Short mmCIF file of C-alpha atoms in Angstrom, two decimals:
data_model
loop_
_atom_site.label_atom_id
_atom_site.label_comp_id
_atom_site.label_asym_id
_atom_site.label_seq_id
_atom_site.Cartn_x
_atom_site.Cartn_y
_atom_site.Cartn_z
CA UNK E 1 216.33 27.78 -46.13
CA UNK E 2 215.66 24.85 -48.41
CA UNK E 3 212.37 23.84 -46.80
CA UNK E 4 211.18 27.39 -47.03
CA UNK E 5 211.99 27.52 -50.74
CA UNK E 6 209.62 24.61 -51.21
CA UNK E 7 206.82 26.29 -49.36
CA UNK E 8 207.26 29.61 -51.09
CA UNK E 9 205.18 28.26 -53.94
CA UNK E 10 202.49 27.28 -51.46
CA UNK E 11 202.57 30.76 -50.00
CA UNK E 12 202.23 32.29 -53.44
CA UNK E 13 199.40 29.91 -54.22
CA UNK E 14 197.48 30.73 -51.05
CA UNK E 15 198.06 34.42 -51.63
CA UNK E 16 196.97 34.59 -55.23
CA UNK E 17 193.44 35.33 -56.37
CA UNK E 18 193.57 35.30 -60.15
CA UNK E 19 191.81 32.46 -61.98
CA UNK E 20 193.37 30.24 -64.61
CA UNK E 21 190.96 27.36 -64.64
CA UNK E 22 188.48 26.87 -67.40
CA UNK E 23 186.04 24.67 -65.52
CA UNK E 24 182.69 26.43 -65.60
CA UNK E 25 179.87 26.26 -63.10
CA UNK E 26 177.31 23.68 -64.27
CA UNK E 27 173.62 24.42 -64.53
CA UNK E 28 171.52 23.42 -61.54
CA UNK E 29 168.45 21.23 -61.88
CA UNK E 30 166.47 23.01 -59.16
CA UNK E 31 164.31 21.40 -56.55
CA UNK E 32 161.83 22.92 -54.09
CA UNK E 33 162.95 20.57 -51.30
CA UNK E 34 165.61 21.88 -48.92
CA UNK E 35 168.73 19.81 -48.35
CA UNK E 36 170.63 19.73 -45.04
CA UNK E 37 174.02 20.70 -46.46
CA UNK E 38 174.96 22.44 -43.20
CA UNK E 39 175.29 18.99 -41.62
CA UNK E 40 178.66 18.39 -43.28
CA UNK E 41 180.22 21.28 -41.31
CA UNK E 42 181.26 21.11 -37.64
CA UNK E 43 178.91 22.80 -35.15
CA UNK E 44 180.25 24.50 -32.01
CA UNK E 45 183.89 24.39 -31.00
CA UNK E 46 186.21 21.76 -32.46
CA UNK E 47 189.94 21.28 -32.54
CA UNK E 48 191.46 19.35 -35.43
CA UNK E 49 195.01 18.25 -36.06
CA UNK E 50 195.80 17.24 -39.63
CA UNK E 51 198.86 15.95 -41.38
CA UNK E 52 198.92 18.14 -44.50
CA UNK E 53 200.72 16.91 -47.60
CA UNK E 54 200.97 19.76 -50.06
CA UNK E 55 201.80 19.48 -53.75
CA UNK E 56 202.46 22.28 -56.17
CA UNK E 57 201.70 22.09 -59.87
CA UNK E 58 205.46 22.18 -60.59
CA UNK E 59 206.01 19.00 -58.56
CA UNK E 60 207.24 20.52 -55.29
CA UNK E 61 205.96 18.65 -52.25
CA UNK E 62 206.15 18.71 -48.49
CA UNK E 63 204.36 17.70 -45.32
CA UNK E 64 203.37 19.87 -42.35
CA UNK E 65 201.08 19.50 -39.36
CA UNK E 66 198.08 21.81 -39.13
CA UNK E 67 196.08 22.68 -36.04
CA UNK E 68 192.65 24.25 -36.60
CA UNK E 69 190.36 25.39 -33.81
CA UNK E 70 186.96 26.47 -35.14
CA UNK E 71 184.06 27.96 -33.23
CA UNK E 72 181.24 29.87 -34.90
CA UNK E 73 182.97 32.35 -37.16
CA UNK E 74 186.28 32.17 -35.29
CA UNK E 75 189.26 30.23 -36.64
CA UNK E 76 192.55 29.71 -34.84
CA UNK E 77 195.21 28.02 -36.89
CA UNK E 78 198.80 26.90 -36.63
CA UNK E 79 201.11 25.24 -39.13
CA UNK E 80 204.16 23.40 -37.88
CA UNK E 81 206.78 21.01 -39.09
CA UNK E 82 206.38 17.35 -38.10
CA UNK E 83 209.19 18.04 -35.63
CA UNK E 84 207.02 20.64 -33.92
CA UNK E 85 208.61 23.86 -35.14
CA UNK E 86 205.85 26.49 -35.50
CA UNK E 87 205.84 28.09 -38.93
CA UNK E 88 202.63 30.10 -38.70
CA UNK E 89 200.04 30.83 -36.02
CA UNK E 90 197.06 33.14 -36.40
CA UNK E 91 193.51 33.86 -35.30
CA UNK E 92 190.67 35.09 -37.47
CA UNK E 93 187.34 36.61 -36.45
CA UNK E 94 186.60 38.87 -39.36
CA UNK E 95 190.08 40.35 -38.81
CA UNK E 96 193.32 38.40 -39.17
CA UNK E 97 195.64 38.49 -36.15
CA UNK E 98 199.01 36.89 -36.84
CA UNK E 99 200.69 35.56 -33.71
CA UNK E 100 203.78 34.07 -35.39
CA UNK E 101 204.94 33.90 -38.97
CA UNK E 102 208.32 32.53 -39.98
CA UNK E 103 209.49 33.66 -43.46
CA UNK E 104 208.07 33.14 -46.08
CA UNK E 105 204.81 32.75 -44.13
CA UNK E 106 205.09 36.40 -43.07
CA UNK E 107 203.97 37.33 -46.57
CA UNK E 108 200.91 39.53 -45.97
CA UNK E 109 198.53 37.53 -48.14
CA UNK E 110 199.41 34.08 -46.84
CA UNK E 111 197.30 34.32 -43.68
CA UNK E 112 194.31 35.64 -45.62
CA UNK E 113 194.63 32.84 -48.17
CA UNK E 114 194.95 30.21 -45.44
CA UNK E 115 191.88 31.51 -43.62
CA UNK E 116 189.93 31.54 -46.88
CA UNK E 117 190.78 27.86 -47.39
CA UNK E 118 189.89 26.97 -43.79
CA UNK E 119 186.57 28.81 -44.04
CA UNK E 120 185.75 26.87 -47.17
CA UNK E 121 186.58 23.58 -45.41
CA UNK E 122 184.93 24.15 -42.04
CA UNK E 123 182.16 26.76 -42.43
CA UNK E 124 178.84 26.76 -44.24
CA UNK E 125 178.87 29.73 -46.64
CA UNK E 126 177.25 32.78 -45.03
CA UNK E 127 174.38 33.86 -47.25
CA UNK E 128 170.59 33.73 -47.35
CA UNK E 129 170.55 33.03 -51.06
CA UNK E 130 170.60 29.25 -51.32
CA UNK E 131 169.18 27.12 -54.11
CA UNK E 132 168.72 23.39 -53.88
CA UNK E 133 168.84 20.83 -56.62
CA UNK E 134 170.67 17.96 -58.21
CA UNK E 135 173.85 17.50 -60.19
CA UNK E 136 173.89 15.74 -63.53
CA UNK E 137 174.98 12.54 -61.70
CA UNK E 138 171.99 12.74 -59.36
CA UNK E 139 173.86 13.85 -56.23
CA UNK E 140 172.16 16.43 -54.02
CA UNK E 141 173.46 19.97 -54.15
CA UNK E 142 173.09 23.26 -52.27
CA UNK E 143 174.17 26.35 -54.22
CA UNK E 144 175.12 29.37 -52.09
CA UNK E 145 175.31 32.78 -53.81
CA UNK E 146 177.60 34.92 -51.70
CA UNK E 147 177.71 38.73 -51.67
CA UNK E 148 181.45 38.56 -52.33
CA UNK E 149 180.64 37.25 -55.82
CA UNK E 150 181.61 33.65 -55.11
CA UNK E 151 179.15 30.85 -55.72
CA UNK E 152 179.72 27.78 -53.59
CA UNK E 153 178.21 24.37 -54.26
CA UNK E 154 178.03 21.81 -51.46
CA UNK E 155 177.44 18.38 -52.98
CA UNK E 156 176.31 15.38 -50.93
CA UNK E 157 176.91 11.82 -52.12
CA UNK E 158 175.07 8.65 -51.15
CA UNK E 159 178.19 7.21 -49.46
CA UNK E 160 178.28 10.14 -46.96
CA UNK E 161 181.24 11.75 -48.74
CA UNK E 162 180.81 15.38 -49.80
CA UNK E 163 182.39 18.00 -51.98
CA UNK E 164 182.57 21.79 -51.97
CA UNK E 165 183.13 23.56 -55.28
CA UNK E 166 183.66 27.31 -55.29
CA UNK E 167 183.31 29.47 -58.41
CA UNK E 168 184.35 33.09 -58.94
CA UNK E 169 182.12 35.87 -60.20
CA UNK E 170 183.25 34.85 -63.71
CA UNK E 171 181.65 31.40 -63.04
CA UNK E 172 185.04 29.67 -63.25
CA UNK E 173 186.12 27.10 -60.67
CA UNK E 174 188.54 28.45 -58.02
CA UNK E 175 188.57 25.78 -55.29
CA UNK E 176 187.35 22.26 -54.59
CA UNK E 177 187.28 20.42 -51.28
CA UNK E 178 186.57 16.69 -51.29
CA UNK E 179 185.84 14.89 -48.04
CA UNK E 180 186.11 11.15 -47.60
CA UNK E 181 183.35 9.62 -45.50
CA UNK E 182 183.63 9.99 -41.75
CA UNK E 183 184.07 6.95 -39.57
CA UNK E 184 180.85 7.06 -37.54
CA UNK E 185 181.38 3.90 -35.45
CA UNK E 186 177.68 3.17 -35.72
CA UNK E 187 176.63 6.63 -34.45
CA UNK E 188 175.06 7.71 -37.73
CA UNK E 189 173.28 10.72 -36.25
CA UNK E 190 176.34 12.35 -34.72
CA UNK E 191 178.76 14.51 -36.66
CA UNK E 192 182.18 13.00 -37.18
CA UNK E 193 185.05 14.73 -38.97
CA UNK E 194 186.14 13.36 -42.35
CA UNK E 195 189.21 11.14 -42.20
CA UNK E 196 190.65 12.92 -45.21
CA UNK E 197 190.05 16.26 -46.89
CA UNK E 198 191.56 17.17 -50.24
CA UNK E 199 191.64 20.83 -51.26
CA UNK E 200 192.59 21.81 -54.78
CA UNK E 201 193.21 25.46 -55.62
CA UNK E 202 192.97 26.53 -59.26
CA UNK E 203 194.93 29.75 -58.93
CA UNK E 204 197.93 31.28 -60.67
CA UNK E 205 199.96 28.66 -58.83
CA UNK E 206 197.81 25.56 -58.46
CA UNK E 207 198.23 23.52 -55.33
CA UNK E 208 196.69 20.55 -53.57
CA UNK E 209 196.45 19.98 -49.84
CA UNK E 210 195.74 16.42 -48.69
CA UNK E 211 194.69 16.69 -45.05
CA UNK E 212 194.69 13.43 -43.09
CA UNK E 213 192.98 13.65 -39.74
CA UNK E 214 195.38 13.04 -36.85
CA UNK E 215 193.02 13.93 -34.03
CA UNK E 216 189.74 15.74 -33.38
CA UNK E 217 188.52 17.07 -30.09
CA UNK E 218 185.45 18.93 -28.91
CA UNK E 219 186.87 20.92 -25.96
CA UNK T 1 221.66 -2.52 11.10
CA UNK T 2 225.22 -2.46 9.83
CA UNK T 3 224.10 -3.80 6.47
CA UNK T 4 221.44 -1.11 6.22
CA UNK T 5 223.96 1.64 7.02
CA UNK T 6 226.40 0.29 4.42
CA UNK T 7 223.64 0.21 1.82
CA UNK T 8 222.72 3.78 2.63
CA UNK T 9 226.33 4.94 2.29
CA UNK T 10 226.72 3.11 -1.03
CA UNK T 11 223.51 4.70 -2.35
CA UNK T 12 224.65 8.12 -1.21
CA UNK T 13 228.03 7.66 -2.92
CA UNK T 14 226.34 6.55 -6.13
CA UNK T 15 224.02 9.54 -6.01
CA UNK T 16 226.86 11.95 -5.33
CA UNK T 17 229.11 10.53 -8.02
CA UNK T 18 226.30 10.60 -10.59
CA UNK T 19 225.21 14.18 -9.96
CA UNK T 20 228.78 15.50 -9.77
CA UNK T 21 229.43 14.63 -13.38
CA UNK T 22 227.61 17.75 -14.49
CA UNK T 23 229.01 20.33 -12.08
CA UNK T 24 231.63 21.69 -14.45
CA UNK T 25 231.93 22.00 -18.23
CA UNK T 26 235.15 20.02 -18.14
CA UNK T 27 233.64 17.03 -16.35
CA UNK T 28 230.64 17.04 -18.72
CA UNK T 29 232.91 17.10 -21.76
CA UNK T 30 235.12 14.42 -20.29
CA UNK T 31 232.17 12.09 -19.61
CA UNK T 32 230.63 12.83 -23.00
CA UNK T 33 233.86 11.91 -24.76
CA UNK T 34 233.35 8.36 -23.46
CA UNK T 35 229.97 8.12 -25.18
CA UNK T 36 230.25 6.23 -28.46
CA UNK T 37 226.58 5.62 -29.21
CA UNK T 38 223.08 6.06 -27.78
CA UNK T 39 219.77 4.50 -28.72
CA UNK T 40 216.71 5.90 -26.92
CA UNK T 41 212.98 6.50 -27.21
CA UNK T 42 211.53 9.99 -27.08
CA UNK T 43 208.20 11.63 -26.49
CA UNK T 44 207.64 15.05 -28.01
CA UNK T 45 205.04 17.40 -26.51
CA UNK T 46 204.09 20.42 -28.56
CA UNK T 47 202.47 23.16 -26.50
CA UNK T 48 200.70 26.00 -28.28
CA UNK T 49 198.34 28.68 -27.01
CA UNK T 50 195.55 27.44 -29.27
CA UNK T 51 195.93 23.76 -28.36
CA UNK T 52 193.62 22.53 -25.60
CA UNK T 53 195.90 19.54 -25.11
CA UNK T 54 199.55 19.26 -26.18
CA UNK T 55 200.20 17.44 -29.40
CA UNK T 56 202.09 14.25 -28.58
CA UNK T 57 204.51 12.61 -31.01
CA UNK T 58 206.59 9.53 -30.29
CA UNK T 59 209.67 8.04 -31.82
CA UNK T 60 213.23 7.00 -31.23
CA UNK T 61 216.71 8.22 -32.01
CA UNK T 62 220.07 6.61 -32.55
CA UNK T 63 223.32 8.52 -32.24
CA UNK T 64 226.82 7.42 -33.04
CA UNK T 65 229.89 9.54 -32.40
CA UNK T 66 231.02 11.77 -33.84
CA UNK T 67 228.15 13.10 -35.99
CA UNK T 68 225.73 10.35 -37.10
CA UNK T 69 222.09 10.55 -36.13
CA UNK T 70 218.84 8.80 -36.98
CA UNK T 71 215.79 10.68 -35.69
CA UNK T 72 212.57 8.79 -36.31
CA UNK T 73 208.92 9.62 -35.57
CA UNK T 74 206.61 6.63 -35.23
CA UNK T 75 203.40 8.55 -34.52
CA UNK T 76 201.22 10.41 -35.31
CA UNK T 77 203.01 11.01 -38.63
CA UNK T 78 205.90 8.79 -39.63
CA UNK T 79 209.07 10.61 -40.51
CA UNK T 80 212.79 9.80 -40.53
CA UNK T 81 215.73 12.19 -40.53
CA UNK T 82 219.22 10.89 -41.22
CA UNK T 83 222.49 12.69 -40.65
CA UNK T 84 225.78 11.06 -41.61
CA UNK T 85 229.12 12.31 -42.88
CA UNK T 86 227.84 15.85 -43.15
CA UNK T 87 224.83 15.05 -45.30
CA UNK T 88 221.22 14.99 -44.18
CA UNK T 89 218.02 13.53 -45.57
CA UNK T 90 214.42 13.60 -44.49
CA UNK T 91 211.65 11.15 -45.33
CA UNK T 92 207.97 11.82 -44.57
CA UNK T 93 204.86 9.72 -44.84
CA UNK T 94 202.92 10.37 -48.01
CA UNK T 95 200.11 8.15 -49.28
CA UNK T 96 201.14 5.57 -46.69
CA UNK T 97 204.80 5.45 -47.76
CA UNK T 98 207.95 7.17 -46.58
CA UNK T 99 209.06 9.52 -49.34
CA UNK T 100 212.22 11.62 -49.39
CA UNK T 101 211.47 15.31 -49.10
CA UNK T 102 213.38 17.21 -51.75
CA UNK T 103 216.22 19.36 -50.49
CA UNK T 104 216.41 17.71 -47.07
CA UNK T 105 214.11 20.37 -45.75
CA UNK T 106 214.16 20.65 -41.98
CA UNK T 107 216.32 23.66 -41.28
CA UNK T 108 215.18 24.59 -37.80
CA UNK T 109 215.07 20.99 -36.62
CA UNK T 110 218.34 20.31 -38.42
CA UNK T 111 219.87 23.05 -36.32
CA UNK T 112 218.44 21.48 -33.13
CA UNK T 113 219.57 17.99 -34.13
CA UNK T 114 223.01 19.31 -34.96
CA UNK T 115 223.05 20.83 -31.49
CA UNK T 116 221.98 17.53 -29.93
CA UNK T 117 224.83 15.70 -31.65
CA UNK T 118 227.21 18.41 -30.40
CA UNK T 119 225.89 18.04 -26.85
CA UNK T 120 226.19 14.25 -26.96
CA UNK T 121 229.74 14.88 -28.12
CA UNK T 122 230.33 17.09 -25.10
CA UNK T 123 230.58 20.30 -27.15
CA UNK T 124 228.50 22.84 -25.29
CA UNK T 125 230.48 26.03 -25.02
CA UNK T 126 232.16 26.44 -28.43
CA UNK T 127 228.81 27.24 -29.99
CA UNK T 128 228.50 29.90 -32.71
CA UNK T 129 224.69 30.19 -32.37
CA UNK T 130 223.94 30.04 -28.63
CA UNK T 131 225.34 31.39 -25.39
CA UNK T 132 225.35 28.66 -22.75
CA UNK T 133 224.99 28.69 -19.00
CA UNK T 134 225.35 25.71 -16.69
CA UNK T 135 222.83 25.74 -13.83
CA UNK T 136 223.23 23.86 -10.55
CA UNK T 137 220.20 21.60 -11.04
CA UNK T 138 221.64 19.68 -14.01
CA UNK T 139 220.22 22.18 -16.49
CA UNK T 140 221.99 23.92 -19.33
CA UNK T 141 220.35 27.01 -20.81
CA UNK T 142 221.04 28.05 -24.39
CA UNK T 143 220.11 31.56 -25.49
CA UNK T 144 220.57 32.75 -29.08
CA UNK T 145 223.43 35.09 -29.82
CA UNK T 146 221.80 36.34 -32.99
CA UNK T 147 218.57 38.36 -33.06
CA UNK T 148 217.35 36.56 -36.19
CA UNK T 149 217.62 33.18 -34.41
CA UNK T 150 215.99 34.67 -31.29
CA UNK T 151 212.89 35.43 -33.34
CA UNK T 152 212.54 31.71 -34.04
CA UNK T 153 213.83 30.20 -30.78
CA UNK T 154 213.90 32.26 -27.60
CA UNK T 155 215.83 29.66 -25.58
CA UNK T 156 216.59 25.96 -25.21
CA UNK T 157 216.68 24.18 -21.89
CA UNK T 158 218.63 20.95 -21.64
CA UNK T 159 218.04 18.78 -18.57
CA UNK T 160 220.92 16.41 -18.03
CA UNK T 161 220.34 12.92 -16.75
CA UNK T 162 221.78 11.83 -13.43
CA UNK T 163 223.50 9.13 -15.51
CA UNK T 164 226.73 10.52 -16.94
CA UNK T 165 226.68 11.86 -20.52
CA UNK T 166 222.93 11.40 -21.06
CA UNK T 167 220.08 13.91 -21.11
CA UNK T 168 216.58 13.63 -19.68
CA UNK T 169 214.84 16.28 -21.77
CA UNK T 170 215.25 19.16 -24.18
CA UNK T 171 212.74 22.01 -24.20
CA UNK T 172 212.72 24.41 -27.13
CA UNK T 173 210.94 27.68 -26.38
CA UNK T 174 209.62 29.59 -29.38
CA UNK T 175 207.71 32.17 -27.33
CA UNK T 176 205.99 32.56 -23.98
CA UNK T 177 203.17 30.11 -24.75
CA UNK T 178 204.76 27.96 -27.41
CA UNK T 179 207.32 25.30 -26.69
CA UNK T 180 208.33 21.78 -27.64
CA UNK T 181 209.56 19.33 -25.01
CA UNK T 182 211.45 16.18 -25.90
CA UNK T 183 211.71 13.64 -23.11
CA UNK T 184 214.03 10.67 -23.48
CA UNK T 185 213.82 7.21 -21.95
CA UNK T 186 215.07 3.64 -22.24
CA UNK T 187 218.52 4.76 -23.31
CA UNK T 188 221.07 2.13 -24.29
CA UNK T 189 224.63 3.33 -24.65
CA UNK T 190 227.80 2.25 -26.40
CA UNK T 191 226.30 -0.55 -28.45
CA UNK T 192 227.75 -1.51 -31.80
CA UNK T 193 225.59 0.00 -34.56
CA UNK T 194 225.34 -0.63 -38.29
CA UNK T 195 226.22 2.26 -40.59
CA UNK T 196 223.04 1.60 -42.58
CA UNK T 197 220.97 2.91 -39.63
CA UNK T 198 222.20 6.38 -40.58
CA UNK T 199 221.99 6.05 -44.34
CA UNK T 200 218.89 3.93 -45.06
CA UNK T 201 215.26 4.00 -43.94
#
């Protein structure tokens, strides 16, 4: 049970929706030129395996393996221990279908929270209301206003790294995803997955997921 | 011709003597009691419905009777589990270093590893968690006695090696399309081992 005690906090964190952060959405210096922010997200079907190191605000830590299969709006996901024991497996296509959930991952909100995080990492926000502009530091930015009330900024840096920052309807920061540059092996025009993704959730229980890419495959 | 016939008979005798070791629980336990230590490599295949290809992990393990075990993953994520004198520790790779995970933290695998040490010790039948059945093709099937365990692990299949007291593979079934197979190779037995292998990374 001890391992599960350490992930209970993670479960609570992924389940929670209330906002504690005080980081506010910055003003956008708007531009008329469109920016290809969709290029940071995978197109078509991909399978990723990540080593996920999670840290809770209270210092609890652990490492799991995560499998994510994304295709269009469909996400299939599994979390397992390094030793291969499956903790959670689910599919999402507008509706969450849980295939396996070992306590405490059988908490109803965990799957929804996990899918929310995976959508933020792998999918371009679904909305027609997009504004383009620049951040104060000069980096290019796409601002997506979603019907759900969230505003999501996708920020592109010169070094090919990128960041997603999501704000609630109260304009306070709820999530960030930072992606280290992909290794393109000289194929600059092809999409390559980031070697590392870092997600930080600013919820009732804050948590950080450092996702190191183990393998990527386009089946 | 005579030489060839003698060779054939010797091979047949070797084959018969090696497969007979696992015909009865008593002979398995008796052979296992002679095992003092094992060092072997393993390959772990994780099969899941959503995985196009199984996820492959590699590592090695070291066992010393009666209950010491070092279970180490070399790839894709480094991790070490140590069991010695009733205590267990787990270290996982974090920021490029092996860091102890608080609380040990590998309950399901701890249960499997505890089982593996019991099997290497020849203890198959006096098992509080699993019912066991010995099949004729060097397989032992473990099925959970408890419904709560059955929700996590539906069965375990242990394939014994033709070499006495060793095992070829262990397959842990979680459900119809989800299982983990551990295959062992390059086993070295009854070598003298340092205690630190089971207490230090």
